[in-house]
Each structure stands twice: as structure tokens, then as C-alpha cells.
PDB file of C-alpha atoms and ligand atoms in Angstrom:
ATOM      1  CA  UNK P   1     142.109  87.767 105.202  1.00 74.00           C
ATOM      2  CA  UNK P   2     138.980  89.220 103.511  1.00 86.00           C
ATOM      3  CA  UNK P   3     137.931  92.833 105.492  1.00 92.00           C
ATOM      4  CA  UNK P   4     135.122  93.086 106.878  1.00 95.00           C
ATOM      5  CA  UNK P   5     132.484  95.365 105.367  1.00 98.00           C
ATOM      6  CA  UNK P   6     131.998  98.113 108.685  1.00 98.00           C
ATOM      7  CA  UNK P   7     131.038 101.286 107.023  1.00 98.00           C
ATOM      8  CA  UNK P   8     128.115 102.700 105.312  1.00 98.00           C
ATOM      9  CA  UNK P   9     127.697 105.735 102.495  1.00 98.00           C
ATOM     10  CA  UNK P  10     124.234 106.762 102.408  1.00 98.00           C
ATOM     11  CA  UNK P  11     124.636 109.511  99.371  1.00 98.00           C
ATOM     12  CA  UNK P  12     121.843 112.393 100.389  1.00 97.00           C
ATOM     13  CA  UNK P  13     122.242 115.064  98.499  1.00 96.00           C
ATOM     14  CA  UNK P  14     119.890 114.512  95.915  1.00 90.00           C
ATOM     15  CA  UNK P  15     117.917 117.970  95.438  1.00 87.00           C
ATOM     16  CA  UNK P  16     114.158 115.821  95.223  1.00 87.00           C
ATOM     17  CA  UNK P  17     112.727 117.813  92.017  1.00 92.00           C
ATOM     18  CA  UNK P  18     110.312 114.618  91.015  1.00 93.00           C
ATOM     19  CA  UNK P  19     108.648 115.506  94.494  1.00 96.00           C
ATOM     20  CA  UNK P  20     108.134 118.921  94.873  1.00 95.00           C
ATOM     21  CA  UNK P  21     106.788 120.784  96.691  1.00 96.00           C
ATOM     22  CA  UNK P  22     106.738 117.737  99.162  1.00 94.00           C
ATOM     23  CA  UNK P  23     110.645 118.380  98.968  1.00 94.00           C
ATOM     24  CA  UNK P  24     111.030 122.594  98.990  1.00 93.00           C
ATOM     25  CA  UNK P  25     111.954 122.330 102.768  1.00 93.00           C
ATOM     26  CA  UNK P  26     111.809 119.132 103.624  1.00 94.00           C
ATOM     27  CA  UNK P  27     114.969 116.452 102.221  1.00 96.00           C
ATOM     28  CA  UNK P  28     113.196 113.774  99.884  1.00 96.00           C
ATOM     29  CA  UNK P  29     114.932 111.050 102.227  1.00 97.00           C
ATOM     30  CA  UNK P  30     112.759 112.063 105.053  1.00 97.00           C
ATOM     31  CA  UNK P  31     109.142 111.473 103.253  1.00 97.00           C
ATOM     32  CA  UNK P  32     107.611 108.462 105.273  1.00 97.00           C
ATOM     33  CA  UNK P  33     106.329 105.081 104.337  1.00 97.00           C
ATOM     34  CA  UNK P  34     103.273 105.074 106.488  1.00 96.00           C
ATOM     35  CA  UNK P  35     105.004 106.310 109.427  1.00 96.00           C
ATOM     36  CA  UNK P  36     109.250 106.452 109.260  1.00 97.00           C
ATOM     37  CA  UNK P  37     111.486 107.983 106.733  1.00 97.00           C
ATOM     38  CA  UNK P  38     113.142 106.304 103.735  1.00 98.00           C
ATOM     39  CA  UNK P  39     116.315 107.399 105.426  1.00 98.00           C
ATOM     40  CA  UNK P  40     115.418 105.207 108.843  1.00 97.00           C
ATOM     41  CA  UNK P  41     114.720 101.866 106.663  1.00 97.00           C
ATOM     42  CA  UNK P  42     117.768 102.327 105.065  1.00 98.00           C
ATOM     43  CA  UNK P  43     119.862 102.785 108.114  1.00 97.00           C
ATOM     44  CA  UNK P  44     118.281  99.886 110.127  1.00 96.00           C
ATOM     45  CA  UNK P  45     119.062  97.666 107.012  1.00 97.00           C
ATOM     46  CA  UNK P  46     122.576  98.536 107.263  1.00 97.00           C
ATOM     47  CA  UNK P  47     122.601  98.039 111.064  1.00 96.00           C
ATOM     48  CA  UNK P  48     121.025  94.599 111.044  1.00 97.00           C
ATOM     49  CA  UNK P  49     123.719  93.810 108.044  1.00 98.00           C
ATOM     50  CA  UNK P  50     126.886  94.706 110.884  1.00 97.00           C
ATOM     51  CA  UNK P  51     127.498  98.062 109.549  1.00 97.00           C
ATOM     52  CA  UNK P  52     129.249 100.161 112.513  1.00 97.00           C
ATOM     53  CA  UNK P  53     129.584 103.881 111.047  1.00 97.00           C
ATOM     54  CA  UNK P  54     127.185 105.388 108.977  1.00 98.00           C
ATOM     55  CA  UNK P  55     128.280 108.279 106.500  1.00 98.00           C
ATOM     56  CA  UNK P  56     125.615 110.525 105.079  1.00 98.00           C
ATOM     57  CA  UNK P  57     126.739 112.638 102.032  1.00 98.00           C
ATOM     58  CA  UNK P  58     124.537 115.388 102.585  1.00 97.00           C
ATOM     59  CA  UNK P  59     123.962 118.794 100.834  1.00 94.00           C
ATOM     60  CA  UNK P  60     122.098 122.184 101.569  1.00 91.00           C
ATOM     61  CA  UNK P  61     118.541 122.464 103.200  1.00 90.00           C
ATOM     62  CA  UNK P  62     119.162 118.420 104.618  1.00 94.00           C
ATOM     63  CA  UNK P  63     119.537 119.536 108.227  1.00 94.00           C
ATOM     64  CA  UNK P  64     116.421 117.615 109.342  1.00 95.00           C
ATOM     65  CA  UNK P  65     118.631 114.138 108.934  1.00 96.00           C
ATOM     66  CA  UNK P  66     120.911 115.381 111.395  1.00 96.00           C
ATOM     67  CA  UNK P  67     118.158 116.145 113.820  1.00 96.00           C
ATOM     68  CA  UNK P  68     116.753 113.224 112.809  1.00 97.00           C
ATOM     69  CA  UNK P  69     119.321 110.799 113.965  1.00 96.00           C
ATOM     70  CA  UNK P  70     119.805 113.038 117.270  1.00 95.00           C
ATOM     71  CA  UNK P  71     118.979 112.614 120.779  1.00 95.00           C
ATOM     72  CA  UNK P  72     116.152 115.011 121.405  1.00 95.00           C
ATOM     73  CA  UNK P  73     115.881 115.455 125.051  1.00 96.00           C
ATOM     74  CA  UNK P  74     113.245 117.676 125.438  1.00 96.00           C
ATOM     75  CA  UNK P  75     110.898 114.832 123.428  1.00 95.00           C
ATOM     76  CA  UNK P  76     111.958 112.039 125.335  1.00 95.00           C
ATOM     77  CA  UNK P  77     111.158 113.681 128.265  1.00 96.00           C
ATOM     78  CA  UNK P  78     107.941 114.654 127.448  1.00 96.00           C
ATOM     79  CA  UNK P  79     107.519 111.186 125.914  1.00 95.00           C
ATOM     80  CA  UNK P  80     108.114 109.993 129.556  1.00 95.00           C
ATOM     81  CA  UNK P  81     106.331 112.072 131.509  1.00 96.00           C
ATOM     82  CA  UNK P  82     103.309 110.814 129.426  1.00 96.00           C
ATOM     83  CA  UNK P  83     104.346 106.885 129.805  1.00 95.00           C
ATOM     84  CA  UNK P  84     104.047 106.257 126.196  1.00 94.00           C
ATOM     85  CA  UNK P  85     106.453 103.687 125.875  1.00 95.00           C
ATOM     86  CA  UNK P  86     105.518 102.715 121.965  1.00 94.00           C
ATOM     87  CA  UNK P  87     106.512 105.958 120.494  1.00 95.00           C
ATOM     88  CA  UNK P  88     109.585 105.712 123.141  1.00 95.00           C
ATOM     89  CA  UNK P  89     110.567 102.595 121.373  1.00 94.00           C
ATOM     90  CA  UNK P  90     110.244 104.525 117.892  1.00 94.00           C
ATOM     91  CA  UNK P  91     112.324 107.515 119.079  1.00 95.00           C
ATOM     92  CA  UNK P  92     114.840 105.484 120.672  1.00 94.00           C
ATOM     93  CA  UNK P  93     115.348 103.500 117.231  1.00 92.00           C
ATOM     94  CA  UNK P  94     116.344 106.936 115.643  1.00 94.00           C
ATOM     95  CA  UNK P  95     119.089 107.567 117.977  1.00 92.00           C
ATOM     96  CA  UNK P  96     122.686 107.301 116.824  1.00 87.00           C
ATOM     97  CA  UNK P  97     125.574 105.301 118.873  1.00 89.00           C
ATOM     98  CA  UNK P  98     127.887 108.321 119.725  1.00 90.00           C
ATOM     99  CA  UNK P  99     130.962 108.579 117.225  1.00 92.00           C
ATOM    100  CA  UNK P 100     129.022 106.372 114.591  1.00 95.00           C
ATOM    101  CA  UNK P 101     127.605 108.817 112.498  1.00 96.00           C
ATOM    102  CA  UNK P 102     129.159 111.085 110.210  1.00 97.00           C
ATOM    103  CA  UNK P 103     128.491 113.451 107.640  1.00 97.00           C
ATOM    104  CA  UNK P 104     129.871 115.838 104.885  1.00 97.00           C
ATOM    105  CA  UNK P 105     128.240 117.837 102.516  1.00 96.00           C
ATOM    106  CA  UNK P 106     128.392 117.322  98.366  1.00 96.00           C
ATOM    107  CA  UNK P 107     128.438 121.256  97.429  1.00 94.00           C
ATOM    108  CA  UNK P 108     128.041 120.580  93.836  1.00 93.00           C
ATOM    109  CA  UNK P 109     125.165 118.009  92.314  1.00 92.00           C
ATOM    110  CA  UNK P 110     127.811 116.571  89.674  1.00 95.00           C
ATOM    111  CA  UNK P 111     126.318 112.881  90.544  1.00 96.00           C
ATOM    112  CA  UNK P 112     126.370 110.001  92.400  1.00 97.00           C
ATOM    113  CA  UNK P 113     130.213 109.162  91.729  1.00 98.00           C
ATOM    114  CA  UNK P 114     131.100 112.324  93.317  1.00 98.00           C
ATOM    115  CA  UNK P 115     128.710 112.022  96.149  1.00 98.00           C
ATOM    116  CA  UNK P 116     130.334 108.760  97.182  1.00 98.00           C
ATOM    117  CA  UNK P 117     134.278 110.432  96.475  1.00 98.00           C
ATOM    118  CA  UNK P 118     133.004 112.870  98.821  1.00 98.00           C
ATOM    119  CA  UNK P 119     133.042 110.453 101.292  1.00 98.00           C
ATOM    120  CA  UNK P 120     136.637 109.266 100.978  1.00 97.00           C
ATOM    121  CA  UNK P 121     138.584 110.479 104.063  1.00 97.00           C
ATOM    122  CA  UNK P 122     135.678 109.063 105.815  1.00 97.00           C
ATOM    123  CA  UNK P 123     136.151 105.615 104.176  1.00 98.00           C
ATOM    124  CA  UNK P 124     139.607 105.189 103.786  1.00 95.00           C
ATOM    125  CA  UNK P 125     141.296 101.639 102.937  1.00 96.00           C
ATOM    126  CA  UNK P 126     138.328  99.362 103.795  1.00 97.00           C
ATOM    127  CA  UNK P 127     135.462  97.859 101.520  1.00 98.00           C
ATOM    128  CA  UNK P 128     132.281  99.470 102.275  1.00 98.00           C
ATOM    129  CA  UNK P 129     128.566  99.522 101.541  1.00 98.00           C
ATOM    130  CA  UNK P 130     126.281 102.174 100.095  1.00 98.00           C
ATOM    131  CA  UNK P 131     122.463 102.134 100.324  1.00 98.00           C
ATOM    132  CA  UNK P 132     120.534 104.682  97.988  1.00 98.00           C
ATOM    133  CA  UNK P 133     117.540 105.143 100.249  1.00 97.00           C
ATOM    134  CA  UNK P 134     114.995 105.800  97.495  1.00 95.00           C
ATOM    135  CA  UNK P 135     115.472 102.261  96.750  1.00 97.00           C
ATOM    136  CA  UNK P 136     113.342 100.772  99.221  1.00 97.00           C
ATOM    137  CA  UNK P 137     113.755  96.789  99.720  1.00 98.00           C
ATOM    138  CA  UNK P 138     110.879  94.536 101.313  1.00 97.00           C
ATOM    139  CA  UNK P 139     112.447  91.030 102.048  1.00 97.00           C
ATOM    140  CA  UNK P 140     112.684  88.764 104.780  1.00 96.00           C
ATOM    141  CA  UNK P 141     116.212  88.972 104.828  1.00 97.00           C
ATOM    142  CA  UNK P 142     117.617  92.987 104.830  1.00 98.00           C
ATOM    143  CA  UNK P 143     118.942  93.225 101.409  1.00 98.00           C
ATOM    144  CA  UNK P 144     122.271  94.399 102.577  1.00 98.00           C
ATOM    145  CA  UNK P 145     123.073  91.273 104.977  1.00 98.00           C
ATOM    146  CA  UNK P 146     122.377  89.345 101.912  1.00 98.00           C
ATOM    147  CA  UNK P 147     124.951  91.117  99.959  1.00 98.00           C
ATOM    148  CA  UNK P 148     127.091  90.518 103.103  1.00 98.00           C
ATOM    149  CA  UNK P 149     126.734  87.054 103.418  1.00 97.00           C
ATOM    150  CA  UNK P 150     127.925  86.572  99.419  1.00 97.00           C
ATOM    151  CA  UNK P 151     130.629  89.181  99.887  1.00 97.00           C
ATOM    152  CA  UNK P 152     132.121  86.311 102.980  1.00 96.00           C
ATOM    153  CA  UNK P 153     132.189  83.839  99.890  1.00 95.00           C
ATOM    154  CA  UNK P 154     133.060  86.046  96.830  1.00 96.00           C
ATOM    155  CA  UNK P 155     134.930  88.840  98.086  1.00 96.00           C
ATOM    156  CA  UNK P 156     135.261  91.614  95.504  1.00 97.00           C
ATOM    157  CA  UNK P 157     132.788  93.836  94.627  1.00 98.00           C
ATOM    158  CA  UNK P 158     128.936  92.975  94.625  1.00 98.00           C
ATOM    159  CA  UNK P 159     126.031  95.345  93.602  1.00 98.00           C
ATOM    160  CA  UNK P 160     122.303  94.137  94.298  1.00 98.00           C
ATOM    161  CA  UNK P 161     120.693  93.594  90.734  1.00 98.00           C
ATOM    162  CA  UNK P 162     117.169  93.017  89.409  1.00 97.00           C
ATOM    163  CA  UNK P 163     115.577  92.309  85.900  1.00 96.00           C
ATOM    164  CA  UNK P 164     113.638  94.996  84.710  1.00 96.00           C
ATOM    165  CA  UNK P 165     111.288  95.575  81.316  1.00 97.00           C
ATOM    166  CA  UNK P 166     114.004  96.251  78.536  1.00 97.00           C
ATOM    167  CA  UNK P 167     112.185 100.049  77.803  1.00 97.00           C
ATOM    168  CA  UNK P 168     113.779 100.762  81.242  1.00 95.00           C
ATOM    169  CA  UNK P 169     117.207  99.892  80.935  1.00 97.00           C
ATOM    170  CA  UNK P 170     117.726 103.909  80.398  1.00 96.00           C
ATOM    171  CA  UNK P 171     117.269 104.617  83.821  1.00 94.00           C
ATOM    172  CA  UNK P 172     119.680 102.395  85.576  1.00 96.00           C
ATOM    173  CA  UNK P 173     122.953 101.124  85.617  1.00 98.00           C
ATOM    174  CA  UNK P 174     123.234  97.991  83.663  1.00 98.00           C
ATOM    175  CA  UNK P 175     124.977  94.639  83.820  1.00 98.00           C
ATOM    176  CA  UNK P 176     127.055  92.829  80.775  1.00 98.00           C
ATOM    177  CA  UNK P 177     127.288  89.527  82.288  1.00 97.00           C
ATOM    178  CA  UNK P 178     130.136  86.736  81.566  1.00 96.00           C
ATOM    179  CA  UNK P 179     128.598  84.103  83.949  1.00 94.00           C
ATOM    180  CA  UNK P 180     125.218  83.454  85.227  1.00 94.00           C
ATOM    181  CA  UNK P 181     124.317  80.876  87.838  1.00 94.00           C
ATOM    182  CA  UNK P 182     120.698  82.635  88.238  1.00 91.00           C
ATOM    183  CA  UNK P 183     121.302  83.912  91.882  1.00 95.00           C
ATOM    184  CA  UNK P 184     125.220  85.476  91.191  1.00 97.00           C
ATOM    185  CA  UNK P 185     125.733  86.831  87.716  1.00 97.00           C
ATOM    186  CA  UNK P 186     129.591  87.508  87.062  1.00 98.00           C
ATOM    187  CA  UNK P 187     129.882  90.798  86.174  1.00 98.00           C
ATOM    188  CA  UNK P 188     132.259  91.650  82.773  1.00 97.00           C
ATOM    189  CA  UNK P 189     131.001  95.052  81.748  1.00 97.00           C
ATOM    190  CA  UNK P 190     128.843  98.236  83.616  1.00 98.00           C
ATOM    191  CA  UNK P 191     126.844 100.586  81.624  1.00 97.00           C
ATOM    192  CA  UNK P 192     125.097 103.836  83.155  1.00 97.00           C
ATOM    193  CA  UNK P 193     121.519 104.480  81.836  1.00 97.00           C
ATOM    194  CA  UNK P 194     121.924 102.659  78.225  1.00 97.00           C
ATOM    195  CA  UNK P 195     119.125 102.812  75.506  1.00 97.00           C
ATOM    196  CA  UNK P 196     117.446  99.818  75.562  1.00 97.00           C
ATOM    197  CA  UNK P 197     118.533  99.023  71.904  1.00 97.00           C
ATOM    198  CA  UNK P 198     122.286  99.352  73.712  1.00 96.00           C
ATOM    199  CA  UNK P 199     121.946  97.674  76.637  1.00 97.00           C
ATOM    200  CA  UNK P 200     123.662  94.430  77.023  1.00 97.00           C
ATOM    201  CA  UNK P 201     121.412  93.225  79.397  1.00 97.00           C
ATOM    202  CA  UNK P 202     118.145  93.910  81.062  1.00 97.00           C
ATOM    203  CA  UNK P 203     119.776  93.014  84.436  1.00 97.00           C
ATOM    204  CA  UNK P 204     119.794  96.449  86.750  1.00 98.00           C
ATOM    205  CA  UNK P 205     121.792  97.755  89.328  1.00 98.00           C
ATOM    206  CA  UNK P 206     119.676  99.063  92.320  1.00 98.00           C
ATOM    207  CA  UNK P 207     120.766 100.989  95.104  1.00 97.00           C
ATOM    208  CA  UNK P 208     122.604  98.732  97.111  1.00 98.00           C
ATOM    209  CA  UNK P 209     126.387  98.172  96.498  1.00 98.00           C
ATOM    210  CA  UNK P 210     129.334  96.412  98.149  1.00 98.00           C
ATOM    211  CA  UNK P 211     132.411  97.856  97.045  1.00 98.00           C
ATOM    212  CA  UNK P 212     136.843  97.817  97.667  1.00 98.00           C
ATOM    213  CA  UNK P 213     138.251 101.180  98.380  1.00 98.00           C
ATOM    214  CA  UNK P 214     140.219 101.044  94.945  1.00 97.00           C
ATOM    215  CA  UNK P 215     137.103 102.639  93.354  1.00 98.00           C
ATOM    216  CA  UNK P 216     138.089 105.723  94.762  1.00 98.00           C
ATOM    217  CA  UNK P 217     141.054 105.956  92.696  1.00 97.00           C
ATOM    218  CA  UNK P 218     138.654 106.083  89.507  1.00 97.00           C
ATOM    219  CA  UNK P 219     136.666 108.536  90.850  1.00 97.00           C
ATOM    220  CA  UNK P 220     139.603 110.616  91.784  1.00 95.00           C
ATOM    221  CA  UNK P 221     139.885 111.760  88.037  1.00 95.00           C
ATOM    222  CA  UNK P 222     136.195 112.857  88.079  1.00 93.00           C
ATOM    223  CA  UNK P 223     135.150 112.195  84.363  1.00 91.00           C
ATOM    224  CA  UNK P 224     132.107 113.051  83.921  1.00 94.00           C
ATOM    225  CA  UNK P 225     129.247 110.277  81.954  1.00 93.00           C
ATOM    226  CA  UNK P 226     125.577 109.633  81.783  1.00 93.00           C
ATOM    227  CA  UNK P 227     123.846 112.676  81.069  1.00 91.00           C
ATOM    228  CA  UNK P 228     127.138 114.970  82.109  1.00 94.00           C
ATOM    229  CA  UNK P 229     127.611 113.296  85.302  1.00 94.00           C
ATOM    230  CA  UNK P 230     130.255 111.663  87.559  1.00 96.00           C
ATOM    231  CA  UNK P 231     128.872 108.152  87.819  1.00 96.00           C
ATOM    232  CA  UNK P 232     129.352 105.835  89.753  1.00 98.00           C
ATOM    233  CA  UNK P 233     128.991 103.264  87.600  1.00 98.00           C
ATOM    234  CA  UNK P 234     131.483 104.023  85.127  1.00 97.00           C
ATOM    235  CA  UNK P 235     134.307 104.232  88.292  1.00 97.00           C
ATOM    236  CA  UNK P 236     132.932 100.751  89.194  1.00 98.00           C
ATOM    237  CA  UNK P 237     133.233  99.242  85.929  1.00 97.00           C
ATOM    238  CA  UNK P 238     137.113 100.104  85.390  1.00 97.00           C
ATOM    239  CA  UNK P 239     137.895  98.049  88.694  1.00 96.00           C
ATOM    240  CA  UNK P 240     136.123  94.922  86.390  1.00 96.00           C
ATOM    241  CA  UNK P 241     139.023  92.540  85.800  1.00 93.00           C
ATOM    242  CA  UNK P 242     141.350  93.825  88.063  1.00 95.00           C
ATOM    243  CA  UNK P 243     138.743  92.415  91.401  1.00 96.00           C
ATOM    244  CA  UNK P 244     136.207  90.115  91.149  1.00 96.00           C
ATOM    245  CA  UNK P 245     132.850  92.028  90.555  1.00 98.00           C
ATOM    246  CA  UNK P 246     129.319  90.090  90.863  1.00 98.00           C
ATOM    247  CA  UNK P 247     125.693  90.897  90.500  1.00 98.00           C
ATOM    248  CA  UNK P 248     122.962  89.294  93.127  1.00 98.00           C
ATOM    249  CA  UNK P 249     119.495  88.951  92.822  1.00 98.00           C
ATOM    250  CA  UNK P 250     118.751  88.943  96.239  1.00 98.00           C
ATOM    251  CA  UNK P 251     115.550  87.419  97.588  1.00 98.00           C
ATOM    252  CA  UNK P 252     112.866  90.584  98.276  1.00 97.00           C
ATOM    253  CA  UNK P 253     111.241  93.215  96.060  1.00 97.00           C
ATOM    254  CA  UNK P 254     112.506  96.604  95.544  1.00 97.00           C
ATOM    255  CA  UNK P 255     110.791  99.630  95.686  1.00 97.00           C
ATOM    256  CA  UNK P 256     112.092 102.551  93.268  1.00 95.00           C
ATOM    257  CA  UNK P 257     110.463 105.609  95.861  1.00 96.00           C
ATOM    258  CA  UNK P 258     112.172 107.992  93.793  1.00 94.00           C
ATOM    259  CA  UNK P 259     109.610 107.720  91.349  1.00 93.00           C
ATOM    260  CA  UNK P 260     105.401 108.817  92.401  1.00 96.00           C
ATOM    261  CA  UNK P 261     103.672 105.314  91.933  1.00 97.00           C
ATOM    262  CA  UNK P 262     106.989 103.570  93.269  1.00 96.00           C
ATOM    263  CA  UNK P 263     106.529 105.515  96.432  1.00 97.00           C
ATOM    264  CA  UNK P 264     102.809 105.546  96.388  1.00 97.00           C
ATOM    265  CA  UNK P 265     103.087 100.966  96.157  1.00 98.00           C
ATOM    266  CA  UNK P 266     106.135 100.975  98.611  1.00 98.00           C
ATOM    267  CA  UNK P 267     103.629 102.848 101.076  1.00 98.00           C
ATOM    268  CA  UNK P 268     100.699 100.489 100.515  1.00 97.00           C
ATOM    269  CA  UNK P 269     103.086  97.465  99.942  1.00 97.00           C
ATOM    270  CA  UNK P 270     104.422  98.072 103.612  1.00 97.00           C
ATOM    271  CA  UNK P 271     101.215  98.747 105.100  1.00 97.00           C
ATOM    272  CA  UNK P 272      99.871  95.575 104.569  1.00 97.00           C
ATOM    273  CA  UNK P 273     102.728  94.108 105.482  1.00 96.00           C
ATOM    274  CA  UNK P 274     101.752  95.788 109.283  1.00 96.00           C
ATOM    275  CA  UNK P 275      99.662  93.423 111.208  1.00 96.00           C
ATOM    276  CA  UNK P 276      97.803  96.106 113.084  1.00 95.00           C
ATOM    277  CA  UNK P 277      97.296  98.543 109.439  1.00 97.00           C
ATOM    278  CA  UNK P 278      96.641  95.416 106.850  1.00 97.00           C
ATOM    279  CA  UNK P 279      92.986  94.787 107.602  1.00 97.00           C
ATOM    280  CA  UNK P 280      92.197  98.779 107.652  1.00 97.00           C
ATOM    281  CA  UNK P 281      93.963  99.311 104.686  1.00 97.00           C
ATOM    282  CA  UNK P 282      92.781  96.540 102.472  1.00 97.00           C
ATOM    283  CA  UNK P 283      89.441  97.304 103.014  1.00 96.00           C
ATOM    284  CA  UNK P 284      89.977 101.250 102.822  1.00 96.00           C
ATOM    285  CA  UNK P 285      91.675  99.698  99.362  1.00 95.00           C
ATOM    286  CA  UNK P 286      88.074  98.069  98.501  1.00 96.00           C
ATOM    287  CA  UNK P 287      86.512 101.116  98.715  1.00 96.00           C
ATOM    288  CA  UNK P 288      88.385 102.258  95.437  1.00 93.00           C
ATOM    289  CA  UNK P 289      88.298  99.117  93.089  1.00 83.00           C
TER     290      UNK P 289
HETATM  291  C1  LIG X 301     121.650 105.496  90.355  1.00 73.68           C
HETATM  292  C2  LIG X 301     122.797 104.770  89.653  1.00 73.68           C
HETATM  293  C3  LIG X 301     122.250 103.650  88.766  1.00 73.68           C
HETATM  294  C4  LIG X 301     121.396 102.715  89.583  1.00 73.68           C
HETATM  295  C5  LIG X 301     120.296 103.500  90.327  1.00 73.68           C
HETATM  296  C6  LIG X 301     119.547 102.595  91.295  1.00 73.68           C
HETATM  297  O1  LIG X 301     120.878 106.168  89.392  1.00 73.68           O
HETATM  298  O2  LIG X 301     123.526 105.709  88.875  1.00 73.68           O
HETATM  299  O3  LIG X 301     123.315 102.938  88.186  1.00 73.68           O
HETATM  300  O4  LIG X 301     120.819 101.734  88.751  1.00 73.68           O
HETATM  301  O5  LIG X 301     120.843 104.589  91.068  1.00 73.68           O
HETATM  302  O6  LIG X 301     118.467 103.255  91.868  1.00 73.68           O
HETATM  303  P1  LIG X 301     119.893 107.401  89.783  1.00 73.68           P
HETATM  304  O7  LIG X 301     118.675 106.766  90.372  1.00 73.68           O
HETATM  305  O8  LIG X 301     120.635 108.238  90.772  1.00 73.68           O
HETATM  306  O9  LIG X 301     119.615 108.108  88.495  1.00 73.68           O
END
């Protein structure tokens, strides 16, 4: 019987440097497109994908998620009194079911595979998901429910991938593929941030991964990789051959908000997306071309 996938890692430790001062006091998963935080898209994908608990890995000066996915009384009170029932409906979204959320703090930034190891106990013996929330994804169908729905036929592991320009192959995770049917590409090889001269593919990982709790018996010996980090990646690619391991191209387009003019065309992307913003902003757009 394949297990379902119930729990979430949402690593949020990440200190924000490429957006300060924006970031100083404020945790880089909290800036907004147009008017809710990175953090909120990437929790409401992994609700509408079945995920039950959500685990943030978070660090110092990232109390504001906490509050964030809080009940705040006082607010909805005053949101009451005042009959506005449309940013009710907004606050209410933010609330967590009691017992669902979790969180533990990375001390150290020694990279992504130790932020997810951090998250172990919290894990345990079941496959789960893990969302990078600067990687915002626009599609019909929530990125993560896709992954879902080809985990229920593949099983294994499965990481979201898209193609990207080979000159940027050195900032991702990277596929060496043994099989490709153009949707699922079986996965024989994992490389963390090659040079594009290196890189066995031009197929990327984004942030968006299915994976069996065996990884965390890689991670347990914390060698460090990629520019003197713990990677994930390099845990994930010694489980290759022992589980089955597959790439998807999901339907939808990714948004890398970690980076200025990513975060600057997720914002307008998802504006015009809103029926009540599209027609202001495309002609406030005018006005600069
Ligand atoms: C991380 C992963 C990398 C992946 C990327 C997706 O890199 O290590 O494999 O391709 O996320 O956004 P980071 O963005 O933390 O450097």
C-alpha cells in the first residue's frame, strides 16, 4: 500500500540578503504578491493538494509567520464590528486548523538539506512534500496536487522540474535523465548548482518536491556540497536506484521570487490574473511602454 503524502516542510529560514532592507525585520516569505505573502500561496497549494500538517523550518527574526498563521482575536473582532466580510474571508484563510501547524527553528544557515533534517522528528516514517515558497507557481492545477496525482501512479520520489537557458544551470539543482516521456523524465543522476559546461541536463529542479522518509538517513551524515552547504540535492540523489525517483514538468509557470525581476513579474503576472486588478493594471502598464 503506497502512503499517502499528509505532511508538508516549508524550509523558512532563509536570512533574505537579495532583498534587503525589505527583509531587515520583516522574513522574505512574508513580502506580498499584490496583496498576500509568498508564505500564504504556498500553504494554500499544499492544502488544496491534501496536505494535513504543515511544518515550517523557521530561524531567528521569522516570528511574523507564526502570527501570521494565528487567530488574531482582537482583528476579527474589529473586522466584525465593521461588517467587512471580504477582508473576514482573507483573515479567516490565514488561520491554522489547531494541532496542524508546527514549527522548529534551523539555528545554523548550513543549507537547505539541513533545514529539511531539521524537520525529522516532525516527519517521521511517512513520504512528505516540501514547497520552497520563493518559488511561486501560477497554474490551473496547484503544482503540488499535480505532483500528488503522479506520486498515486509512480510512487517514489518526484521533484517538480522545468527547462531553463543552459547559462543557468548554476543556480539550481539539475536532472541527469535515463528516460524521458516529455511530461515524466526518469531521474538517474542529481547535481546541485553545476556549471553549465557540467551539467548533464538543462532540466531544473524547482521548489517543489515529493519525497520517502529514507532521505533522512543521507542527511543524517550532514556532508556538506554546493558552495559548502548541506544540500538537499545531493541526499536526494543517493536514494536514486534504491526508489524510483522522477522529474515532472507540471502544467503552470513558475515564478523564481527569490530573485528582483522574478518577484517584480510574479507580482504583475498575478495581478492580471485578478479580474477586478487586470484592467487597472494593464493600462497603469501602458503608461510605461
Ligand atoms: C534550492 C535547491 C535547488 C533548487 C532550487 C529551486 O536552491 O538547492 O536544487 O533547484 O532551490 O528554487 P536555492 O534556491 O536555495 O539556492
Amino acid at each position: 500500500m503506497m502512503k499517502p503524502v499528509r505532511k508538508a516542510v516549508f524550509p523558512v529560514a532563509g536570512l533574505g540578503t537579495r532583498f534587503l532592507p525589505a527583509t531587515k525585520a520583516i522574513p522574505k516569505e512574508m513580502l506580498p504578491l499584490v496583496d498576500k505573502p509568498l508564505l500564504q500561496y504556498a500553504v494554500e497549494e499544499a492544502r488544496a493538494a491534501g496536505i494535513e500538517e504543515f511544518v515550517f523550518v523557521t530561524g531567528r527574526g521569522k516570528r511574523a509567520i507564526e502570527d501570521h498563521f494565528d487567530t488574531d482575536t482582537e482583528l476579527n473582532r474589529t473586522l466584525e464590528a465593521r461588517q467587512n466580510a471580504e477582508a473576514m474571508e482573507a483573515v479567516r484563510l490565514t488561520e491554522a486548523n489547531p494541532g496542524q501547524v508546527f514549527y522548529t527553528r534551523q539555528q545554523l544557515p548550513l543549507g537547505l538539506g539541513h533545514a529539511v533534517w531539521c524537520a525529522r522528528p516532525l516527519i517521521g516514517n511517512e513520504p512528505f512534500a516540501i514547497i520552497l515558497p520563493d518559488d511561486y507557481v501560477m497554474s490551473t492545477v496547484p503544482c503540488l496536487q499535480q505532483m500528488v496525482e503522479a506520486y498515486h501512479r509512480v510512487g517514489g520520489n518526484i521533484v517538480a522540474v522545468v527547462d531553463v537557458p543552459r547559462e543557468d544551470t548554476k543556480r539550481y539543482g539539475i536532472l541527469d535523465i535515463a528516460e524521458d516521456d516529455g511530461t515524466l523524465a526518469v531521474i538517474k543522476g542529481l547535481v546541485e548548482k553545476p556549471k553549465p559546461e557540467d551539467a548533464p541536463s538543462t532540466l531544473s529542479i524547482i521548489g517543489r518536491y515529493i519525497l520517502q522518509p529514507e532521505v533522512f538517513g543521507f542527511l543524517d551524515h550532514h556532508e556538506r556540497g554546493a558552495g559548502n552547504e548541506i544540500q538537499l540535492t545531493d541526499s536526494m540523489a543517493k536514494l536514486i536506484g534504491q526508489q524510483p525517483f522522477h522529474g515532472l514538468r507540471f502544467e503552470g509557470k513558475r515564478f523564481d521570487c527569490g530573485d528582483k525581476v522574478g518577484f517584480l513579474e510574479a507580482n504583475i503576472a498575478h495581478a492580471l490574473q485578478r479580474p477586478e486588478l487586470a484592467g487597472k493594471v494593464r493600462e497603469m502598464l501602458d503608461r510605461y511602454c
